[in-house]
Short mmCIF file of C-alpha atoms in Angstrom, two decimals:
data_model
loop_
_atom_site.label_atom_id
_atom_site.label_comp_id
_atom_site.label_asym_id
_atom_site.label_seq_id
_atom_site.Cartn_x
_atom_site.Cartn_y
_atom_site.Cartn_z
CA UNK A 13 -75.35 29.80 -23.50
CA UNK A 14 -73.63 26.85 -21.80
CA UNK A 15 -69.91 26.37 -22.45
CA UNK A 16 -69.48 22.79 -23.74
CA UNK A 17 -65.69 22.99 -24.20
CA UNK A 18 -64.19 19.86 -22.58
CA UNK A 19 -61.73 20.49 -19.75
CA UNK A 20 -58.05 20.43 -20.59
CA UNK A 21 -55.17 18.71 -18.85
CA UNK A 22 -54.22 15.06 -18.35
CA UNK A 23 -56.91 12.46 -17.83
CA UNK A 24 -57.24 11.50 -14.18
CA UNK A 25 -58.78 8.50 -12.46
CA UNK A 26 -61.68 10.68 -11.36
CA UNK A 27 -62.35 11.66 -15.00
CA UNK A 28 -62.62 8.01 -15.97
CA UNK A 29 -64.91 7.26 -13.01
CA UNK A 30 -67.17 10.14 -14.05
CA UNK A 31 -67.28 8.92 -17.65
CA UNK A 32 -68.15 5.41 -16.50
CA UNK A 33 -70.95 6.52 -14.18
CA UNK A 34 -72.96 3.35 -13.58
CA UNK A 35 -71.46 1.44 -16.51
CA UNK A 36 -69.74 -1.83 -15.66
CA UNK A 37 -66.01 -1.22 -16.35
CA UNK A 38 -65.74 -4.74 -17.69
CA UNK A 39 -68.36 -3.98 -20.31
CA UNK A 40 -66.69 -1.00 -21.97
CA UNK A 41 -63.29 -0.01 -23.33
CA UNK A 42 -60.92 2.93 -23.63
CA UNK A 43 -62.26 3.93 -27.06
CA UNK A 44 -65.84 4.28 -25.78
CA UNK A 45 -64.74 6.27 -22.75
CA UNK A 46 -62.66 8.62 -24.90
CA UNK A 47 -65.72 9.37 -27.04
CA UNK A 48 -67.56 10.31 -23.86
CA UNK A 49 -64.74 12.50 -22.49
CA UNK A 50 -63.66 13.89 -25.86
CA UNK A 51 -59.97 13.93 -24.94
CA UNK A 52 -57.08 11.95 -23.45
CA UNK A 53 -54.78 9.23 -24.69
CA UNK A 54 -56.02 5.69 -25.03
CA UNK A 55 -53.09 4.41 -22.92
CA UNK A 56 -53.94 6.68 -19.97
CA UNK A 57 -57.65 5.90 -20.16
CA UNK A 58 -56.91 2.17 -20.34
CA UNK A 59 -54.61 2.41 -17.31
CA UNK A 60 -57.32 4.08 -15.20
CA UNK A 61 -59.94 1.67 -16.53
CA UNK A 62 -57.81 -1.32 -15.47
CA UNK A 63 -57.41 0.21 -12.00
CA UNK A 64 -61.17 0.62 -11.64
CA UNK A 65 -61.74 -2.94 -12.84
CA UNK A 66 -59.27 -4.15 -10.23
CA UNK A 67 -61.07 -2.20 -7.51
CA UNK A 68 -64.46 -3.61 -8.49
CA UNK A 69 -63.24 -7.18 -8.95
CA UNK A 70 -64.80 -9.58 -6.46
CA UNK A 71 -62.62 -10.59 -3.55
CA UNK A 72 -61.47 -14.17 -3.90
CA UNK A 73 -61.70 -15.98 -0.58
CA UNK A 74 -58.41 -17.17 0.78
CA UNK A 75 -58.07 -20.91 0.95
CA UNK A 76 -57.32 -22.35 4.37
CA UNK A 77 -53.61 -22.28 5.06
CA UNK A 78 -52.89 -19.85 2.19
CA UNK A 79 -51.37 -16.43 2.72
CA UNK A 80 -53.65 -13.60 1.60
CA UNK A 81 -52.31 -11.01 -0.82
CA UNK A 82 -50.83 -8.03 0.99
CA UNK A 83 -52.78 -4.75 0.91
CA UNK A 84 -51.59 -2.54 -1.92
CA UNK A 85 -51.48 0.56 0.31
CA UNK A 86 -49.37 -1.21 2.93
CA UNK A 87 -47.02 -2.56 0.30
CA UNK A 88 -46.68 0.91 -1.23
CA UNK A 89 -45.97 2.44 2.20
CA UNK A 90 -43.39 -0.23 3.05
CA UNK A 91 -41.79 0.12 -0.36
CA UNK A 92 -41.68 3.92 -0.03
CA UNK A 93 -40.07 3.68 3.42
CA UNK A 94 -37.54 1.13 2.20
CA UNK A 95 -36.74 3.24 -0.84
CA UNK A 96 -36.28 6.36 1.31
CA UNK A 97 -34.04 4.43 3.72
CA UNK A 98 -32.02 3.09 0.80
CA UNK A 99 -31.60 6.63 -0.52
CA UNK A 100 -30.38 7.82 2.88
CA UNK A 101 -27.92 4.92 3.11
CA UNK A 102 -26.77 5.50 -0.45
CA UNK A 103 -26.19 9.21 0.15
CA UNK A 104 -24.35 8.45 3.38
CA UNK A 105 -22.19 5.87 1.67
CA UNK A 106 -21.57 8.31 -1.20
CA UNK A 107 -20.39 10.96 1.26
CA UNK A 108 -18.12 8.42 2.97
CA UNK A 109 -16.67 7.23 -0.33
CA UNK A 110 -16.17 10.85 -1.44
CA UNK A 111 -14.34 11.66 1.80
CA UNK A 112 -12.21 8.50 1.45
CA UNK A 113 -11.45 9.44 -2.16
CA UNK A 114 -10.39 12.97 -1.16
CA UNK A 115 -8.23 11.59 1.65
CA UNK A 116 -6.63 9.10 -0.75
CA UNK A 117 -5.94 11.88 -3.23
CA UNK A 118 -4.31 13.97 -0.50
CA UNK A 119 -2.21 11.00 0.60
CA UNK A 120 -1.14 10.31 -2.98
CA UNK A 121 -0.19 13.97 -3.43
CA UNK A 122 1.87 13.89 -0.21
CA UNK A 123 3.58 10.67 -1.27
CA UNK A 124 4.32 12.20 -4.68
CA UNK A 125 6.00 15.15 -2.95
CA UNK A 126 8.03 12.74 -0.78
CA UNK A 127 9.12 10.83 -3.88
CA UNK A 128 10.09 14.08 -5.60
CA UNK A 129 12.16 15.12 -2.56
CA UNK A 130 13.87 11.73 -2.42
CA UNK A 131 14.57 11.91 -6.14
CA UNK A 132 16.12 15.34 -5.69
CA UNK A 133 18.31 14.02 -2.86
CA UNK A 134 19.36 11.04 -4.96
CA UNK A 135 20.22 13.33 -7.87
CA UNK A 136 22.27 15.58 -5.58
CA UNK A 137 24.09 12.56 -4.14
CA UNK A 138 24.72 11.22 -7.64
CA UNK A 139 26.20 14.56 -8.69
CA UNK A 140 28.52 14.51 -5.65
CA UNK A 141 29.64 10.96 -6.39
CA UNK A 142 30.14 11.82 -10.06
CA UNK A 143 32.28 14.82 -9.13
CA UNK A 144 34.36 12.70 -6.73
CA UNK A 145 34.85 9.99 -9.35
CA UNK A 146 35.84 12.62 -11.91
CA UNK A 147 38.42 14.08 -9.51
CA UNK A 148 39.73 10.60 -8.76
CA UNK A 149 40.03 9.84 -12.47
CA UNK A 150 41.94 13.08 -13.06
CA UNK A 151 44.32 12.26 -10.21
CA UNK A 152 44.85 8.75 -11.53
CA UNK A 153 45.65 10.20 -14.96
CA UNK A 154 48.08 12.66 -13.41
CA UNK A 155 49.79 9.86 -11.45
CA UNK A 156 50.07 7.76 -14.59
CA UNK A 157 51.59 10.70 -16.46
CA UNK A 158 54.12 11.28 -13.69
CA UNK A 159 54.98 7.59 -13.57
CA UNK A 160 55.58 7.64 -17.30
CA UNK A 161 57.74 10.73 -16.87
CA UNK A 162 59.69 8.98 -14.09
CA UNK A 163 60.25 6.00 -16.37
CA UNK A 164 61.41 8.30 -19.14
CA UNK A 165 63.72 10.23 -16.81
CA UNK A 166 65.07 6.99 -15.36
CA UNK A 167 65.95 5.80 -18.84
CA UNK A 168 67.52 9.12 -19.63
CA UNK A 169 69.50 8.96 -16.37
CA UNK A 170 70.82 5.51 -17.22
CA UNK A 171 71.81 6.66 -20.68
CA UNK A 172 73.62 9.69 -19.35
CA UNK A 173 75.30 7.53 -16.72
CA UNK A 174 76.65 5.20 -19.39
CA UNK A 175 77.87 8.13 -21.44
CA UNK A 176 79.53 9.68 -18.41
CA UNK A 177 81.50 6.48 -17.67
CA UNK A 178 83.12 6.44 -21.11
CA UNK A 179 83.47 10.19 -21.69
CA UNK A 180 86.46 12.36 -21.02
CA UNK A 181 86.89 14.43 -17.90
CA UNK A 182 85.13 17.38 -19.47
CA UNK A 183 82.39 15.22 -20.76
CA UNK A 184 82.24 13.58 -17.33
CA UNK A 185 81.84 16.98 -15.65
CA UNK A 186 79.13 17.90 -18.12
CA UNK A 187 77.50 14.54 -17.56
CA UNK A 188 77.73 15.08 -13.83
CA UNK A 189 75.94 18.40 -14.20
CA UNK A 190 73.25 16.75 -16.27
CA UNK A 191 73.06 13.94 -13.77
CA UNK A 192 72.50 16.34 -10.92
CA UNK A 193 69.87 18.20 -12.92
CA UNK A 194 68.04 15.02 -13.81
CA UNK A 195 68.30 13.82 -10.22
CA UNK A 196 66.65 17.03 -9.03
CA UNK A 197 63.86 16.65 -11.57
CA UNK A 198 63.50 13.00 -10.64
CA UNK A 199 63.30 13.78 -6.94
CA UNK A 200 60.66 16.41 -7.58
CA UNK A 201 58.67 14.02 -9.75
CA UNK A 202 58.85 11.30 -7.10
CA UNK A 203 57.79 13.81 -4.47
CA UNK A 204 54.84 14.93 -6.63
CA UNK A 205 53.80 11.34 -7.22
CA UNK A 206 53.91 10.68 -3.48
CA UNK A 207 51.67 13.70 -2.88
CA UNK A 208 49.19 12.63 -5.58
CA UNK A 209 49.06 9.08 -4.20
CA UNK A 210 48.34 10.41 -0.73
CA UNK A 211 45.55 12.64 -2.07
CA UNK A 212 44.19 9.74 -4.14
CA UNK A 213 44.08 7.51 -1.04
CA UNK A 214 42.04 10.11 0.82
CA UNK A 215 39.55 10.47 -2.07
CA UNK A 216 39.12 6.72 -2.61
CA UNK A 217 36.04 5.45 -0.62
CA UNK A 218 36.89 2.93 2.07
CA UNK A 219 35.72 -0.64 1.29
CA UNK A 220 34.84 -1.22 4.95
#
C-alpha cells in the first residue's frame, strides 16, 4: 500500500515548482497550488509563485543609452559583502568606544580621588586656621580683660592717692602700703599685658 501522507515542513521553492509542473505560473494562484500540495501557508506559496513568475517573465530589451537592471545575484553578493564590512566596522568602533568609555571612567575615578584628597587637605587647613583664630580670639579677650583690670586698678590707685594726701600720718602710712601693693599688682598686670601682646603679634598673620 502506497503512503499518500504529504511531506511535512515548510513549503520550499522546489515544492511550488513541482506542484506547478508544466502549468503557466501566471495562470494559477496560491489557492490552487495549495490544493495540489495539501499543505503550506498561502503567503509562503504566493511568495514562491511570485519568484517563479519573475524568473519566467520575458526579458525586456534595454533601450539604447539606458542602464540595464543589475543582476540580482550580483546585487545580493555586493549587499552581503557591504553588510559584512559594515558589521566589522561597527564591531571595531564598538570596541573602540568601549575602551574609550572605560578609560574615561578610570580617569573620572582618578580625578574624584584627587578631588577628595584636595578636599581633605582644605578641611585640615581650615581646622588649623580655625584653631589659630580661636587662640587669637582668646588672647584678645585676655588682653581686654587685663586692660580693664589696669583701668580699674589705675582708678583705685588715684583714689587711694587722694585719700593718702588728706589722711593723717598713720593713714598715710597705711595708704603708702596700699599704694605699694597696688603698684606691684599694676606692674605685674602691665607685664602680663606686654607678654600677651607679644604673643598676639606672633600669632597674627602678616599682611605682606
